[in-house]
Short mmCIF file of C-alpha atoms in Angstrom, two decimals:
data_model
loop_
_atom_site.label_atom_id
_atom_site.label_comp_id
_atom_site.label_asym_id
_atom_site.label_seq_id
_atom_site.Cartn_x
_atom_site.Cartn_y
_atom_site.Cartn_z
CA GLN A 1 0.00 0.00 0.00
CA SER A 2 1.45 3.36 -1.05
CA THR A 3 2.10 6.24 1.31
CA TRP A 4 -0.62 8.18 -0.52
CA ASP A 5 -3.14 5.36 -0.01
CA THR A 6 -2.24 5.13 3.67
CA THR A 7 -2.60 8.89 4.10
CA LEU A 8 -5.95 8.94 2.28
CA LEU A 9 -7.27 6.03 4.34
CA SER A 10 -6.19 7.74 7.55
CA HIS A 11 -7.85 11.00 6.46
CA ASN A 12 -11.11 9.23 5.57
CA LYS A 13 -11.15 7.51 8.94
CA ALA A 14 -10.60 10.86 10.63
CA MET A 15 -13.52 12.37 8.72
CA ALA A 16 -15.74 9.42 9.65
CA LYS A 17 -14.86 9.99 13.30
CA ALA A 18 -15.54 13.72 12.92
CA LEU A 19 -18.96 13.00 11.41
CA LYS A 20 -19.83 10.56 14.18
CA ARG A 21 -18.66 13.04 16.81
CA ILE A 22 -20.78 15.87 15.37
CA VAL A 23 -23.90 13.73 15.02
CA ASN A 24 -23.55 12.26 18.51
CA ALA A 25 -22.96 15.69 19.99
CA LEU A 26 -26.01 17.14 18.27
CA GLN A 27 -28.18 14.24 19.40
CA SER A 28 -27.02 14.55 22.99
CA ALA A 29 -27.10 18.36 23.28
CA ARG A 30 -29.14 19.27 26.34
CA THR A 31 -29.21 23.03 25.97
CA ALA A 32 -29.60 25.53 23.15
CA ARG A 33 -26.15 26.93 23.91
CA ALA A 34 -24.53 23.50 23.58
CA ALA A 35 -26.37 22.85 20.32
CA ALA A 36 -25.32 26.21 18.87
CA ASP A 37 -21.70 25.62 19.86
CA ILE A 38 -21.71 22.32 17.99
CA LEU A 39 -23.35 23.84 14.92
CA ILE A 40 -20.76 26.62 14.79
CA SER A 41 -17.83 24.22 15.24
CA GLY A 42 -16.61 24.84 11.69
CA GLU A 43 -16.29 21.20 10.68
CA TRP A 44 -19.08 21.22 8.08
CA ILE A 45 -16.83 22.09 5.13
CA ASN A 46 -14.47 19.22 5.90
CA VAL A 47 -17.29 16.74 6.51
CA ARG A 48 -19.12 17.81 3.34
CA SER A 49 -16.33 16.53 1.11
CA HIS A 50 -16.16 13.07 2.66
CA VAL A 51 -19.73 11.87 3.12
CA SER A 52 -22.33 10.42 0.79
CA MET A 53 -25.68 11.90 -0.15
CA GLU A 54 -27.29 9.11 1.87
CA GLN A 55 -25.34 10.11 4.98
CA ILE A 56 -26.40 13.73 4.58
CA ARG A 57 -30.04 12.79 3.99
CA ASP A 58 -30.29 10.05 6.63
CA THR A 59 -27.88 11.20 9.37
CA ILE A 60 -26.50 14.74 9.16
CA ALA A 61 -29.55 16.72 8.03
CA PRO A 62 -31.95 14.93 10.41
CA SER A 63 -29.57 15.64 13.31
CA ILE A 64 -29.56 19.35 12.46
CA LEU A 65 -33.32 19.33 12.01
CA ARG A 66 -33.88 17.67 15.39
CA VAL A 67 -31.85 20.44 17.00
CA MET A 68 -33.89 23.05 15.13
CA THR A 69 -37.11 21.41 16.29
CA ARG A 70 -35.98 21.16 19.91
CA PHE A 71 -34.28 24.54 20.26
CA GLY A 72 -35.81 26.51 17.40
CA GLU A 73 -36.89 29.33 19.68
CA ASN A 74 -33.22 30.17 20.23
CA GLU A 75 -31.94 32.68 17.67
CA ARG A 76 -28.37 31.39 17.71
CA VAL A 77 -29.43 27.79 17.09
CA ALA A 78 -31.72 28.86 14.26
CA ALA A 79 -29.02 31.01 12.65
CA GLU A 80 -26.26 28.41 12.92
CA ALA A 81 -28.48 25.55 11.74
CA CYS A 82 -29.43 27.50 8.63
CA HIS A 83 -25.76 28.37 8.10
CA ALA A 84 -24.77 24.71 8.40
CA PHE A 85 -27.22 23.88 5.62
CA CYS A 86 -25.71 26.64 3.48
CA VAL A 87 -22.18 25.31 3.96
CA LEU A 88 -23.22 21.74 3.28
CA ALA A 89 -25.33 22.59 0.23
CA ALA A 90 -23.32 25.29 -1.53
CA GLY A 91 -22.71 24.45 -5.17
CA ASP A 92 -24.06 20.90 -5.07
CA ASP A 93 -27.61 20.20 -6.25
CA ALA A 94 -27.45 16.60 -5.05
CA ILE A 95 -26.66 17.70 -1.50
CA VAL A 96 -29.48 20.25 -1.65
CA ALA A 97 -31.87 17.51 -2.73
CA ALA A 98 -30.70 15.32 0.16
CA ILE A 99 -31.17 18.13 2.69
CA VAL A 100 -34.60 18.99 1.34
CA ALA A 101 -35.59 15.31 1.33
CA ALA A 102 -34.74 15.20 5.03
CA GLY A 103 -37.36 17.91 5.65
CA ALA A 104 -35.33 21.12 5.87
CA VAL A 105 -37.60 23.52 3.97
CA PRO A 106 -40.44 23.97 6.51
CA LEU A 107 -38.02 24.36 9.41
CA VAL A 108 -35.92 26.96 7.62
CA VAL A 109 -39.11 28.86 6.74
CA ALA A 110 -40.23 28.52 10.35
CA ALA A 111 -36.92 29.99 11.53
CA LEU A 112 -37.38 32.92 9.15
CA SER A 113 -40.91 33.52 10.47
CA ARG A 114 -40.10 32.96 14.15
CA HIS A 115 -37.15 35.37 14.39
CA PRO A 116 -38.05 38.41 12.27
CA SER A 117 -35.83 40.82 14.23
CA ASP A 118 -32.67 38.70 14.32
CA VAL A 119 -30.50 39.66 11.36
CA GLY A 120 -28.37 36.52 11.62
CA VAL A 121 -31.34 34.21 11.35
CA GLN A 122 -32.85 36.29 8.58
CA ALA A 123 -29.66 36.37 6.51
CA ASN A 124 -28.86 32.67 6.90
CA ALA A 125 -32.43 31.50 6.35
CA CYS A 126 -32.75 33.65 3.20
CA PHE A 127 -29.39 32.30 2.03
CA ALA A 128 -30.49 28.70 2.61
CA LEU A 129 -33.80 29.19 0.80
CA SER A 130 -32.06 30.84 -2.16
CA LEU A 131 -29.68 27.86 -2.39
CA PHE A 132 -32.55 25.41 -2.18
CA ALA A 133 -34.61 27.31 -4.77
CA THR A 134 -31.89 27.21 -7.43
CA THR A 135 -32.04 23.43 -7.55
CA GLY A 136 -35.28 22.94 -9.46
CA ALA A 137 -38.99 23.52 -9.86
CA ALA A 138 -40.06 20.82 -7.40
CA ILE A 139 -38.04 22.35 -4.56
CA ARG A 140 -39.25 25.85 -5.48
CA SER A 141 -42.82 24.55 -5.22
CA ALA A 142 -42.03 23.05 -1.81
CA ILE A 143 -40.64 26.39 -0.62
CA VAL A 144 -43.75 28.24 -1.80
CA ALA A 145 -46.00 25.58 -0.25
CA ALA A 146 -44.21 26.10 3.06
CA ALA A 147 -45.43 29.74 2.99
CA ALA A 148 -41.99 31.24 2.47
CA VAL A 149 -43.09 34.28 0.47
CA PRO A 150 -44.48 36.44 3.33
CA PRO A 151 -41.43 36.07 5.62
CA LEU A 152 -39.03 36.61 2.71
CA VAL A 153 -40.77 39.88 1.88
CA ALA A 154 -40.88 40.75 5.59
CA ALA A 155 -37.11 40.18 5.76
CA LEU A 156 -36.60 42.83 3.07
CA GLN A 157 -38.82 45.24 4.95
CA GLY A 158 -37.41 44.51 8.39
CA HIS A 159 -33.70 44.73 7.59
CA PRO A 160 -33.15 47.45 4.98
CA SER A 161 -29.60 48.11 6.19
CA SER A 162 -28.43 44.48 6.06
CA LEU A 163 -26.52 43.77 2.87
CA SER A 164 -26.81 40.00 3.36
CA VAL A 165 -30.56 40.01 4.00
CA GLN A 166 -31.26 42.28 1.03
CA HIS A 167 -28.99 40.22 -1.22
CA PHE A 168 -30.36 36.78 -0.35
CA ALA A 169 -34.01 37.78 0.06
CA CYS A 170 -34.01 39.44 -3.38
CA PHE A 171 -32.32 36.38 -4.88
CA ALA A 172 -34.74 33.94 -3.26
CA LEU A 173 -37.79 35.93 -4.35
CA GLY A 174 -36.43 36.29 -7.88
CA ILE A 175 -35.86 32.57 -8.23
CA LEU A 176 -39.28 31.70 -6.81
CA ALA A 177 -40.96 34.15 -9.20
CA PHE A 178 -39.06 33.00 -12.28
CA GLY A 179 -41.46 31.42 -14.76
CA ASP A 180 -44.36 31.01 -12.30
CA GLY A 181 -47.22 33.45 -12.75
CA ALA A 182 -49.07 32.50 -9.58
CA VAL A 183 -46.00 32.93 -7.42
CA ARG A 184 -45.16 36.24 -9.13
CA ALA A 185 -48.64 37.50 -8.32
CA ALA A 186 -48.32 36.40 -4.70
CA ILE A 187 -44.95 38.10 -4.29
CA VAL A 188 -46.22 41.33 -5.84
CA ALA A 189 -49.38 41.21 -3.71
CA GLU A 190 -47.21 40.82 -0.61
CA GLY A 191 -45.63 44.20 -1.40
CA ALA A 192 -42.22 43.06 -2.61
CA VAL A 193 -41.72 45.42 -5.56
CA PRO A 194 -41.10 48.70 -3.67
CA LEU A 195 -38.88 46.82 -1.20
CA VAL A 196 -36.72 45.38 -3.98
CA VAL A 197 -36.46 48.86 -5.51
CA ALA A 198 -35.47 50.17 -2.09
CA ALA A 199 -32.67 47.58 -1.98
CA LEU A 200 -31.35 49.01 -5.25
CA PHE A 201 -31.28 52.50 -3.79
CA GLY A 202 -29.99 51.29 -0.43
CA PHE A 203 -26.86 49.63 -1.80
CA PRO A 204 -25.93 51.51 -4.99
CA SER A 205 -22.27 50.47 -4.87
CA VAL A 206 -22.72 46.80 -3.94
CA ALA A 207 -22.72 44.75 -7.10
CA GLU A 208 -24.20 41.63 -5.49
CA VAL A 209 -27.28 43.46 -4.22
CA GLN A 210 -27.69 45.35 -7.47
CA ALA A 211 -27.54 42.12 -9.47
CA LYS A 212 -29.98 40.20 -7.29
CA ALA A 213 -32.43 43.09 -7.02
CA CYS A 214 -32.39 43.57 -10.80
CA PHE A 215 -32.89 39.84 -11.26
CA ALA A 216 -35.85 39.89 -8.86
CA LEU A 217 -37.46 42.81 -10.68
CA ALA A 218 -36.93 41.14 -14.03
CA SER A 219 -38.50 37.91 -12.76
CA LEU A 220 -41.46 39.80 -11.34
CA ALA A 221 -41.93 41.89 -14.48
CA LEU A 222 -41.26 39.33 -17.19
CA GLY A 223 -41.65 35.96 -15.59
CA SER A 224 -39.15 34.13 -17.78
CA LEU A 225 -36.39 35.38 -20.03
#
């Protein structure tokens, strides 16, 4: 066995131990503070590269969701759980599908609705929903069915000075509206248009906000391009 093979095997074993440690810690957390500390541990990026979709769907995501269910009234837990999903899911549609299959959408929407004044929860929940929504029509429908539109619009209204909230809320609403007339109508009826325009004026020099706000307005005005 080569040195490289030995090193790789040792690394994979270490990642397996890390995954087991995180899951066990989440399952045994007795307080919201303990759960949040585990969620913020910073190991998600390393774990993400060394686990299967099945492990994410059947073990990791359910562990995070159980913590959200048990301690969801705690802002830090809600924010860090949503952030963990963002780190796990970023750039990988298969991982998003696994997380959504585990039941993440309604709990992320619930976090967004439950903590309207906490900018960390709002930013991370909007980020997570925007990542989920990019994956496909079925997941977008699930997000809409979970009543995500009102709290997404409320996030825009409630945090006009937060670059992250404005960026991710505009992006999420734009994706949800894209090509779906009924959803466009619901977003417009909720009062999103003037809030998206306000985001444009609020961050004139921030390219990310400008791009996502323009995309949202285009989706709301044209439907599909």
